[in-house]
Amino acid sequence: MLTENELQLTADVLVIGGGPAAAWAAWAAASQGVKVIIADKGFLGTSGAAAASGNGIMAPSPEHWDKVVSERYRAGKDLANLRWIERVVEKTWLSLPLVEKWGYRFPKEDGESVRQSYYGPEYMRVHRKNLLRIGVQILDQSPALELLLALDGSVAGARGVQRQHHRTYTVRAGAVVLANGGCAFLSKALGCNTNTGDGLLMAVEAGGELSSMEASNHYAISTAFNATVTRGVPFGWASYTDEAGNDLGGYINGRRDPAFLPNALIKGPVYARLDKATDEVKAVIEKSHFIAFLPYKKAGIDPYTERIPVTLVLEGTVRGTGGVRIVNDSCATKVPGLYAAGDAASREFLAGLASGGGGPNAAWAISTGQWAGEGAAAFAKSLGAHANERVARAVGQVGMRSNPASETFDNEAIVRGVQAQMFPLEKNYLRSEQKLLDSLAKLETLWQQVQGNPKQDTVRDIEFSRRAVALTAVARWAYFSALHRTETRSEHIRVDYPDTDPNQRYYQAAGGLDNLWVRHDWITDAPATAPLQTTQSTPVVSKL
């Protein structure tokens, strides 16, 4: 890596990321009286999925907690955990008044704040302003690329590059929070192109584990002529037709069938018209999902009377579930001093293998961000005053070290190769053993290519080389995990195993770089039938 004029900093806690989970983690850690640095790939406040638009929040008032918790648990199909869902709901409800105190204005009804959604740009602007107010140091345009480990195996900071200063940087820290999002494979889903799986790769290199990576294939509806705005709510009032204008149906008992659109698109073009929306509905959805209507306005299209070509955009783990495996209530990982929050962490306790959509995922970011920040601060304090004097080494591997004896690999070609395996619905939505094996073989070829010499002439070269490696690694973990879950459950669909198997009630841990592995972490407590209180900190699992 380029080391001339390298920036060297120290902190008690380093937070990697720039979305809501990262902001909450930095605030929570700083509230414990420790020095915090937050490093974002973009500009904290404008980058990431949350800052790009509005979002619902799973934050019901207490009288509705039982109902919401029960519904969320059922959506997880016996893989979610009641106590974690309850923790998330309660923590989120208690946290939102803080955002209001910091300056965010929720809408009012009868004089009371309605904290059920947020407007992303303003929500993140308030977070940035608050972090600066309490003394958190923000490194913008500074993607972190590899972790540092001390001799005892605990995390000791991270290294990365600063685009605008054309230099590398190192932050020595007592603890690190990975809150740098999931992986959408550069699909151009709105706000998601900063989510390239960097944190998942760094965690595994440091000795951490992933979990539920088979739930990494979430697709979201978008207009085909501007396939980036993935807001599905307005399409709940659409009728669907094929190219000849034939009605395709797509509804079950008045609700849109989630499996309808992928299956229809595999057969041919699909068009939607929002002709089921009443005037009252139009007023609501145009206000709450205004960004979804901008493409129509720019194109001069009336979506209520004209047919619109639609498609599905891969959002991967961003609205999926898979991520870094957390092992306790503080969102710690297997690596001492390393914590994970938000989309970077596996959301299996909240969602099983289902998508958390908008509201649950937003609540997960708010709650896990704080738990991870508090846990990281406590760990850093336990190391004492000389934590940043520990001998440490950088553990980044593929894509980080020059190998002059090898050919320089083409970053863009690697990315296109990964996307060719991950984007098609017939490969990633409708999975089978043979298709997974075929894709894994192609991804393995790409993995061998990135073992070569990374281009490192500029900081952008370094970042993009590492990004290509991360995308390849995440794709391999996703398909390897999918291969080993021989059932259909929630978003993981195996056409060769179409039924949900009650005997596969486990989480799949995964890891490995050159040699991939999976492990079944069996859930041994009985499936819940009601949102009862429990005292377990995590689902009871036994490791195979």
Coordinates of C-alpha atoms in Angstrom, one line a residue:
M1 CA 0.0 0.0 0.0
L2 CA 1.0 3.6 -0.5
T3 CA 2.5 4.7 2.8
E4 CA 4.0 8.1 2.0
N5 CA 2.4 10.8 4.3
E6 CA 0.3 8.1 6.1
L7 CA -2.1 9.5 8.7
Q8 CA -1.7 7.8 12.1
L9 CA -4.3 8.2 14.8
T10 CA -5.3 6.6 18.0
A11 CA -8.7 6.1 19.7
D12 CA -10.4 3.9 22.3
V13 CA -13.0 2.8 19.8
L14 CA -13.0 2.9 16.0
V15 CA -16.3 2.6 14.3
I16 CA -16.2 1.6 10.6
G17 CA -19.1 2.8 8.6
G18 CA -21.3 5.8 8.1
G19 CA -25.0 4.8 8.3
P20 CA -27.4 4.8 11.2
A21 CA -25.8 1.8 12.9
A22 CA -22.4 3.4 12.8
A23 CA -23.7 6.7 14.0
W24 CA -25.5 5.1 16.9
A25 CA -22.5 3.0 17.8
A26 CA -20.2 6.1 17.8
W27 CA -22.6 8.0 20.0
A28 CA -23.1 5.1 22.4
A29 CA -19.3 4.6 22.8
A30 CA -18.6 8.3 23.2
S31 CA -21.4 8.4 25.9
Q32 CA -19.2 6.0 27.9
G33 CA -16.5 8.6 28.1
V34 CA -14.1 7.1 25.6
K35 CA -12.4 8.6 22.5
V36 CA -14.1 7.6 19.3
I37 CA -13.1 7.8 15.7
I38 CA -15.6 6.9 12.9
A39 CA -14.3 6.2 9.4
D40 CA -16.8 6.2 6.5
K41 CA -16.3 5.1 2.9
G42 CA -18.3 8.2 1.8
F43 CA -19.4 11.4 3.6
L44 CA -21.2 10.5 6.8
G45 CA -24.6 11.9 6.5
T46 CA -25.1 11.5 2.8
S47 CA -23.7 8.0 1.9
G48 CA -25.4 4.7 2.4
A49 CA -28.9 3.3 1.9
A50 CA -30.6 5.2 4.8
A51 CA -29.4 8.6 3.7
A52 CA -30.7 8.1 0.2
S53 CA -34.5 8.2 1.0
G54 CA -37.1 7.6 3.7
N55 CA -37.5 4.6 5.8
G56 CA -40.0 3.0 8.2
I57 CA -39.0 2.1 11.8
M58 CA -40.2 -0.9 13.8
A59 CA -40.9 1.2 16.9
P60 CA -44.5 0.5 18.1
S61 CA -45.8 2.0 21.3
P62 CA -45.7 -0.4 24.3
E63 CA -49.4 -1.4 24.0
H64 CA -48.6 -2.9 20.6
W65 CA -45.3 -4.6 21.4
D66 CA -46.8 -8.1 21.8
K67 CA -48.5 -8.0 18.4
V68 CA -45.5 -6.7 16.6
V69 CA -43.1 -9.1 18.3
S70 CA -45.4 -12.0 17.5
E71 CA -45.7 -11.1 13.9
R72 CA -41.9 -10.6 13.6
Y73 CA -41.3 -14.0 15.2
R74 CA -43.7 -15.8 12.8
A75 CA -42.0 -14.2 9.8
G76 CA -38.7 -15.8 11.0
K77 CA -40.3 -19.3 10.6
D78 CA -38.8 -20.7 13.9
L79 CA -35.4 -19.3 13.4
A80 CA -35.9 -15.8 14.9
N81 CA -35.5 -15.3 18.7
L82 CA -38.2 -13.8 20.8
R83 CA -36.0 -12.1 23.3
W84 CA -33.9 -10.5 20.7
I85 CA -37.0 -9.2 18.9
E86 CA -38.3 -7.8 22.2
R87 CA -34.9 -6.2 23.0
V88 CA -34.8 -4.5 19.5
V89 CA -38.4 -3.2 19.8
E90 CA -37.9 -1.8 23.3
K91 CA -34.5 -0.2 22.6
T92 CA -35.7 1.4 19.4
W93 CA -38.8 2.9 21.0
L94 CA -36.7 4.3 23.9
S95 CA -34.0 5.7 21.5
L96 CA -36.1 7.7 19.1
P97 CA -36.8 10.6 21.5
L98 CA -33.0 11.2 21.6
V99 CA -33.0 11.9 17.9
E100 CA -35.8 14.4 18.4
K101 CA -33.8 16.0 21.2
W102 CA -30.8 16.3 18.8
G103 CA -32.9 18.2 16.4
Y104 CA -34.9 15.8 14.2
R105 CA -38.5 16.8 13.7
F106 CA -40.9 13.9 13.6
P107 CA -44.5 14.7 12.3
K108 CA -47.1 15.4 14.9
E109 CA -50.6 14.1 15.4
D110 CA -52.7 15.7 18.1
G111 CA -49.6 17.3 19.5
E112 CA -47.7 14.0 19.9
S113 CA -44.7 13.0 17.8
V114 CA -45.3 10.1 15.4
R115 CA -41.9 8.2 15.3
Q116 CA -42.7 5.5 12.8
S117 CA -40.5 6.6 10.0
Y118 CA -37.7 9.0 9.2
Y119 CA -36.6 11.1 6.2
G120 CA -33.1 9.7 5.6
P121 CA -31.2 12.9 4.5
E122 CA -32.4 14.9 7.5
Y123 CA -32.1 11.9 9.9
M124 CA -28.4 11.4 9.0
R125 CA -27.7 15.2 9.0
V126 CA -28.8 15.3 12.6
H127 CA -26.7 12.3 13.5
R128 CA -23.6 13.9 12.0
K129 CA -24.2 17.2 13.7
N130 CA -24.7 15.4 17.0
L131 CA -21.5 13.3 16.7
L132 CA -19.4 16.4 16.0
R133 CA -21.0 18.1 19.0
I134 CA -19.9 15.4 21.4
G135 CA -16.4 15.3 20.0
V136 CA -16.4 12.2 17.7
Q137 CA -13.7 12.5 15.0
I138 CA -15.1 11.7 11.6
L139 CA -12.9 10.5 8.7
D140 CA -14.9 11.0 5.5
Q141 CA -14.0 9.5 2.2
S142 CA -11.8 7.0 4.1
P143 CA -12.7 3.4 3.4
A144 CA -11.2 1.0 5.9
L145 CA -9.7 -2.0 4.2
E146 CA -8.1 -4.3 6.8
L147 CA -8.1 -4.9 10.5
L148 CA -5.1 -4.9 12.9
L149 CA -4.7 -7.7 15.4
A150 CA -2.6 -7.7 18.6
L151 CA -0.4 -10.7 19.5
D152 CA -3.2 -12.2 21.7
G153 CA -5.6 -12.2 18.7
S154 CA -7.6 -9.2 19.9
V155 CA -8.4 -6.4 17.5
A156 CA -6.1 -3.4 17.6
G157 CA -7.5 -1.0 15.0
A158 CA -7.7 -0.8 11.2
R159 CA -6.0 0.6 8.1
G160 CA -7.5 2.2 5.0
V161 CA -7.1 4.9 2.4
Q162 CA -8.2 8.5 2.2
R163 CA -9.3 9.4 -1.3
Q164 CA -9.2 13.1 -1.0
H165 CA -5.7 13.2 0.6
H166 CA -4.3 10.4 -1.6
R167 CA -2.8 8.6 1.4
T168 CA -3.2 5.7 3.6
Y169 CA -4.2 5.9 7.3
T170 CA -3.9 3.7 10.4
V171 CA -6.1 4.0 13.5
R172 CA -4.9 2.2 16.5
A173 CA -7.8 1.4 18.8
G174 CA -8.8 -0.7 21.8
A175 CA -11.9 -2.0 20.1
V176 CA -13.5 -1.8 16.6
V177 CA -17.2 -1.8 15.6
L178 CA -17.9 -3.0 12.0
A179 CA -21.0 -1.1 10.9
N180 CA -20.1 -0.7 7.2
G181 CA -23.2 -2.4 5.8
G182 CA -23.9 -5.6 3.9
C183 CA -23.3 -6.4 0.3
A184 CA -25.5 -5.5 -2.7
F185 CA -22.8 -6.5 -5.3
L186 CA -22.8 -3.0 -7.0
S187 CA -26.3 -3.5 -8.3
K188 CA -26.9 0.3 -8.2
A189 CA -29.8 -0.1 -5.8
L190 CA -30.3 3.3 -4.4
G191 CA -27.7 4.1 -1.8
C192 CA -26.2 0.6 -1.8
N193 CA -23.1 0.9 -3.9
T194 CA -21.1 1.6 -0.8
N195 CA -22.2 -1.8 0.5
T196 CA -19.7 -4.2 -1.0
G197 CA -19.1 -6.7 1.8
D198 CA -15.8 -5.1 3.1
G199 CA -16.7 -5.7 6.7
L200 CA -17.5 -9.4 6.2
L201 CA -14.2 -9.9 4.5
M202 CA -12.3 -8.1 7.3
A203 CA -14.0 -10.0 10.0
V204 CA -13.2 -13.4 8.5
E205 CA -9.6 -12.4 7.9
A206 CA -9.3 -11.5 11.6
G207 CA -10.8 -14.9 12.7
G208 CA -14.4 -14.0 12.9
E209 CA -17.4 -16.0 11.5
L210 CA -20.4 -15.2 9.3
S211 CA -23.9 -16.7 9.7
S212 CA -27.0 -17.2 7.6
M213 CA -25.2 -16.2 4.4
E214 CA -27.7 -18.3 2.4
A215 CA -30.2 -15.4 3.1
S216 CA -28.2 -13.1 0.8
N217 CA -30.5 -13.0 -2.2
H218 CA -33.0 -10.3 -1.6
Y219 CA -34.4 -8.7 -4.7
A220 CA -36.5 -5.5 -4.8
I221 CA -38.8 -4.1 -7.4
S222 CA -37.8 -1.1 -9.5
T223 CA -38.7 0.5 -12.8
A224 CA -36.7 -1.1 -15.6
F225 CA -35.9 2.2 -17.3
N226 CA -34.3 3.5 -14.1
A227 CA -33.3 0.4 -12.2
T228 CA -32.1 2.0 -9.0
V229 CA -35.0 3.2 -6.8
T230 CA -36.2 0.1 -5.0
R231 CA -39.3 1.2 -3.2
G232 CA -41.9 -1.5 -3.4
V233 CA -44.9 0.0 -1.4
P234 CA -46.4 1.9 -4.4
F235 CA -46.4 -1.4 -6.4
G236 CA -48.9 -2.8 -3.9
W237 CA -51.5 -1.0 -5.9
A238 CA -50.4 -2.2 -9.3
S239 CA -51.9 -4.5 -11.9
Y240 CA -49.4 -6.5 -13.9
T241 CA -49.4 -7.5 -17.6
D242 CA -47.1 -9.2 -20.0
E243 CA -45.7 -7.6 -23.2
A244 CA -48.9 -8.4 -25.1
G245 CA -51.0 -6.7 -22.4
N246 CA -52.4 -10.0 -20.8
D247 CA -53.2 -9.7 -17.1
L248 CA -50.7 -11.7 -15.0
G249 CA -52.6 -11.6 -11.7
G250 CA -49.9 -11.6 -9.0
Y251 CA -52.2 -11.4 -6.0
I252 CA -53.2 -13.8 -3.3
N253 CA -56.3 -12.8 -1.2
G254 CA -55.8 -9.2 -2.2
R255 CA -52.1 -9.1 -1.3
R256 CA -49.2 -9.1 -3.8
D257 CA -47.6 -12.6 -4.0
P258 CA -43.9 -12.1 -3.3
A259 CA -43.0 -15.0 -5.5
F260 CA -45.0 -13.8 -8.5
L261 CA -42.7 -11.2 -10.0
P262 CA -39.5 -13.2 -10.0
N263 CA -41.2 -16.1 -11.7
A264 CA -42.9 -13.8 -14.2
L265 CA -39.7 -12.0 -15.1
I266 CA -37.9 -15.2 -15.8
K267 CA -40.5 -15.9 -18.5
G268 CA -40.4 -12.5 -20.1
P269 CA -41.0 -8.7 -19.7
V270 CA -43.5 -7.5 -17.0
Y271 CA -45.3 -4.2 -16.9
A272 CA -47.0 -2.5 -14.0
R273 CA -49.7 0.2 -13.8
L274 CA -50.7 1.7 -10.4
D275 CA -54.3 1.6 -11.3
K276 CA -55.6 0.1 -8.1
A277 CA -54.6 3.3 -6.1
T278 CA -57.4 5.5 -5.0
D279 CA -57.0 9.3 -4.8
E280 CA -56.5 8.9 -1.0
V281 CA -53.8 6.2 -1.5
K282 CA -52.1 8.3 -4.2
A283 CA -51.7 11.3 -1.8
V284 CA -50.2 9.0 0.9
I285 CA -47.7 7.1 -1.2
E286 CA -46.6 10.1 -3.2
K287 CA -45.7 11.9 0.0
S288 CA -44.2 8.9 2.0
H289 CA -42.4 7.4 -1.1
F290 CA -41.8 10.6 -3.1
I291 CA -38.4 9.4 -4.3
A292 CA -40.1 6.4 -6.1
F293 CA -42.1 8.9 -8.2
L294 CA -39.1 11.0 -9.4
P295 CA -38.2 8.6 -12.3
Y296 CA -41.8 8.9 -13.6
K297 CA -41.8 12.7 -13.4
K298 CA -38.4 12.9 -15.2
A299 CA -39.6 10.6 -17.9
G300 CA -43.0 12.3 -18.2
I301 CA -44.9 9.1 -17.3
D302 CA -48.2 8.9 -15.5
P303 CA -47.8 5.6 -13.5
Y304 CA -51.5 5.4 -12.8
T305 CA -52.6 5.2 -16.4
E306 CA -49.5 4.1 -18.3
R307 CA -47.8 0.7 -18.2
I308 CA -44.3 0.8 -16.7
P309 CA -41.7 -1.9 -17.4
V310 CA -40.4 -3.3 -14.1
T311 CA -37.5 -5.4 -13.0
L312 CA -35.9 -6.7 -9.8
V313 CA -32.7 -5.4 -8.4
L314 CA -30.5 -7.5 -6.2
E315 CA -30.0 -5.9 -2.7
G316 CA -28.2 -9.0 -1.4
T317 CA -27.6 -8.9 2.3
V318 CA -28.6 -5.2 2.7
R319 CA -32.2 -6.2 3.0
G320 CA -31.3 -9.9 3.4
T321 CA -30.1 -11.4 6.6
G322 CA -26.5 -12.8 6.3
G323 CA -23.6 -11.1 8.0
V324 CA -21.0 -11.3 10.7
R325 CA -22.0 -13.7 13.4
I326 CA -22.6 -12.0 16.8
V327 CA -22.1 -14.1 20.0
N328 CA -23.6 -12.1 22.9
D329 CA -25.9 -9.3 23.9
S330 CA -23.2 -6.7 23.2
C331 CA -23.0 -7.7 19.6
A332 CA -19.5 -9.0 20.1
T333 CA -18.0 -11.3 17.4
K334 CA -15.7 -14.3 17.9
V335 CA -12.7 -11.9 17.8
P336 CA -12.0 -10.2 21.1
G337 CA -12.6 -6.5 20.8
L338 CA -14.5 -6.7 17.5
Y339 CA -18.2 -5.9 17.4
A340 CA -20.7 -5.8 14.5
A341 CA -23.9 -3.8 14.1
G342 CA -26.6 -3.0 11.5
D343 CA -26.4 -4.6 8.1
A344 CA -22.9 -5.8 8.7
A345 CA -24.1 -8.2 11.4
S346 CA -26.3 -11.2 10.7
R347 CA -29.9 -10.4 11.5
E348 CA -30.9 -14.0 12.0
F349 CA -32.1 -13.4 15.6
L350 CA -34.5 -10.7 14.3
A351 CA -35.6 -12.3 11.0
G352 CA -34.4 -15.9 10.6
L353 CA -33.8 -16.2 6.9
A354 CA -36.5 -13.6 6.0
S355 CA -35.9 -10.0 5.0
G356 CA -36.2 -7.4 7.7
G357 CA -37.4 -5.0 5.0
G358 CA -37.3 -1.4 6.0
G359 CA -38.8 -1.0 9.5
P360 CA -37.2 -4.0 11.3
N361 CA -33.8 -3.3 9.7
A362 CA -33.9 0.3 10.8
A363 CA -34.7 -0.8 14.3
W364 CA -31.9 -3.3 14.2
A365 CA -29.5 -0.6 13.2
I366 CA -30.6 1.7 16.0
S367 CA -30.4 -1.0 18.7
T368 CA -27.4 -3.1 17.7
G369 CA -25.4 0.1 17.0
Q370 CA -25.8 1.2 20.6
W371 CA -25.2 -2.3 22.1
A372 CA -22.0 -2.7 19.9
G373 CA -20.8 0.8 20.8
E374 CA -21.3 0.3 24.5
G375 CA -19.7 -3.2 24.4
A376 CA -16.7 -1.8 22.4
A377 CA -16.2 1.0 25.0
A378 CA -16.3 -1.4 27.9
F379 CA -13.7 -3.7 26.2
A380 CA -11.4 -0.8 25.4
K381 CA -11.6 0.4 29.0
S382 CA -10.7 -3.0 30.2
L383 CA -7.4 -2.9 28.4
G384 CA -6.1 0.1 30.4
A385 CA -4.2 3.2 29.3
H386 CA -1.6 1.4 27.1
A387 CA -4.0 -0.4 24.8
N388 CA -2.6 1.4 21.7
E389 CA 0.9 0.4 22.5
R390 CA 0.3 -3.2 21.8
V391 CA 2.3 -4.9 19.1
A392 CA -0.1 -5.3 16.2
R393 CA -0.1 -6.5 12.6
A394 CA -2.3 -5.9 9.6
V395 CA -4.3 -9.0 8.6
G396 CA -5.6 -8.0 5.2
Q397 CA -4.6 -10.7 2.7
V398 CA -6.0 -11.0 -0.8
G399 CA -6.0 -7.7 -2.7
M400 CA -3.8 -5.9 -0.2
R401 CA -0.3 -7.2 -0.8
S402 CA 1.7 -6.9 -4.0
N403 CA 2.8 -10.0 -5.7
P404 CA 5.1 -8.9 -8.5
A405 CA 5.5 -12.5 -9.7
S406 CA 1.8 -12.7 -10.7
E407 CA -0.2 -10.9 -13.3
T408 CA -2.2 -7.8 -12.3
F409 CA -5.8 -8.7 -12.1
D410 CA -8.6 -6.6 -13.7
N411 CA -10.8 -5.2 -11.0
E412 CA -13.7 -4.4 -13.3
A413 CA -13.6 -7.8 -15.0
I414 CA -13.7 -9.5 -11.6
V415 CA -16.8 -7.5 -10.6
R416 CA -18.5 -8.3 -13.8
G417 CA -17.8 -12.0 -13.3
V418 CA -19.3 -11.9 -9.8
Q419 CA -22.4 -10.1 -11.0
A420 CA -22.9 -12.6 -13.8
Q421 CA -23.3 -15.3 -11.1
M422 CA -25.3 -13.2 -8.5
F423 CA -27.7 -11.1 -10.5
P424 CA -29.7 -13.6 -12.6
L425 CA -32.9 -14.7 -11.0
E426 CA -32.6 -18.2 -12.4
K427 CA -29.4 -18.6 -10.5
N428 CA -29.8 -16.7 -7.2
Y429 CA -33.5 -16.7 -6.7
L430 CA -34.4 -20.2 -7.9
R431 CA -31.5 -22.2 -6.6
S432 CA -30.6 -25.8 -7.1
E433 CA -27.6 -28.0 -6.4
Q434 CA -26.3 -28.1 -9.9
K435 CA -26.7 -24.3 -10.5
L436 CA -25.0 -23.6 -7.2
L437 CA -22.1 -25.9 -8.0
D438 CA -21.7 -24.3 -11.5
S439 CA -21.6 -20.8 -10.0
L440 CA -19.2 -21.8 -7.2
A441 CA -16.9 -23.2 -9.8
K442 CA -16.9 -19.9 -11.7
L443 CA -16.5 -17.9 -8.5
E444 CA -13.6 -20.1 -7.5
T445 CA -11.8 -19.2 -10.8
L446 CA -12.3 -15.5 -9.9
W447 CA -10.9 -16.2 -6.4
Q448 CA -7.8 -17.7 -8.0
Q449 CA -7.5 -14.6 -10.2
V450 CA -7.6 -12.1 -7.3
Q451 CA -4.7 -14.0 -5.7
G452 CA -2.6 -12.2 -8.3
N453 CA -1.0 -8.8 -8.2
P454 CA -3.5 -6.0 -7.2
K455 CA -3.3 -2.7 -9.0
Q456 CA -2.0 -0.2 -6.4
D457 CA -0.9 2.9 -8.3
T458 CA -3.4 5.2 -6.6
V459 CA -5.7 5.0 -3.5
R460 CA -8.6 4.3 -5.8
D461 CA -6.7 1.4 -7.2
I462 CA -6.1 0.0 -3.7
E463 CA -9.8 0.5 -2.8
F464 CA -11.1 -1.1 -6.0
S465 CA -8.8 -4.0 -5.9
R466 CA -9.9 -4.8 -2.4
R467 CA -13.6 -4.3 -3.3
A468 CA -13.3 -6.9 -6.1
V469 CA -11.9 -9.3 -3.6
A470 CA -14.7 -8.6 -1.1
L471 CA -17.4 -9.1 -3.7
T472 CA -15.9 -12.4 -4.8
A473 CA -15.5 -13.6 -1.2
V474 CA -19.1 -12.7 -0.2
A475 CA -20.5 -14.4 -3.3
R476 CA -18.6 -17.6 -2.5
W477 CA -19.8 -17.6 1.1
A478 CA -23.4 -17.0 0.0
Y479 CA -23.6 -19.8 -2.5
F480 CA -21.6 -22.3 -0.3
S481 CA -24.0 -21.7 2.5
A482 CA -27.0 -22.0 0.1
L483 CA -25.6 -25.3 -1.2
H484 CA -25.6 -26.8 2.4
R485 CA -29.1 -25.8 3.4
T486 CA -31.2 -28.4 1.6
E487 CA -34.6 -27.0 2.1
T488 CA -36.7 -24.0 1.2
R489 CA -37.2 -21.5 4.0
S490 CA -38.2 -17.8 3.7
E491 CA -35.9 -16.1 1.0
H492 CA -33.7 -19.2 0.5
I493 CA -35.5 -21.1 -2.2
R494 CA -34.2 -24.5 -3.4
V495 CA -36.2 -25.8 -6.3
D496 CA -34.7 -29.3 -5.7
Y497 CA -35.8 -29.1 -2.0
P498 CA -39.1 -27.2 -2.2
D499 CA -40.3 -27.9 1.3
T500 CA -39.3 -26.4 4.7
D501 CA -37.7 -29.1 6.7
P502 CA -38.5 -28.9 10.5
N503 CA -35.3 -30.9 11.1
Q504 CA -33.1 -28.1 9.8
R505 CA -33.8 -25.7 12.6
Y506 CA -30.3 -24.3 12.8
Y507 CA -28.2 -21.3 11.9
Q508 CA -25.3 -21.9 9.4
A509 CA -22.1 -20.4 10.5
A510 CA -19.6 -19.9 7.6
G511 CA -16.1 -18.8 6.9
G512 CA -12.8 -19.6 5.3
L513 CA -10.9 -17.9 2.6
D514 CA -9.2 -20.4 0.3
N515 CA -11.1 -23.3 2.0
L516 CA -14.7 -22.6 2.6
W517 CA -16.6 -24.2 5.5
V518 CA -20.1 -24.2 7.1
R519 CA -21.2 -25.4 10.5
H520 CA -24.7 -26.1 11.8
D521 CA -25.5 -24.2 15.0
W522 CA -28.5 -26.1 16.2
I523 CA -31.3 -24.2 18.0
T524 CA -32.4 -26.5 20.8
D525 CA -35.0 -24.4 22.5
A526 CA -38.6 -25.2 21.5
P527 CA -40.3 -23.0 18.9
A528 CA -42.3 -20.3 20.6
T529 CA -46.1 -20.0 20.1
A530 CA -46.5 -16.6 21.8
P531 CA -44.3 -13.5 22.5
L532 CA -43.3 -14.7 26.0
Q533 CA -40.4 -13.2 27.9
T534 CA -37.3 -15.3 27.9
T535 CA -34.0 -15.0 29.8
Q536 CA -31.7 -16.4 27.2
S537 CA -29.2 -13.9 25.7
T538 CA -29.1 -15.7 22.4
P539 CA -30.9 -18.7 20.9
V540 CA -29.7 -21.9 22.6
V541 CA -27.4 -23.6 20.0
S542 CA -25.2 -26.6 19.9
K543 CA -22.3 -26.7 17.4
L544 CA -21.8 -29.6 15.0

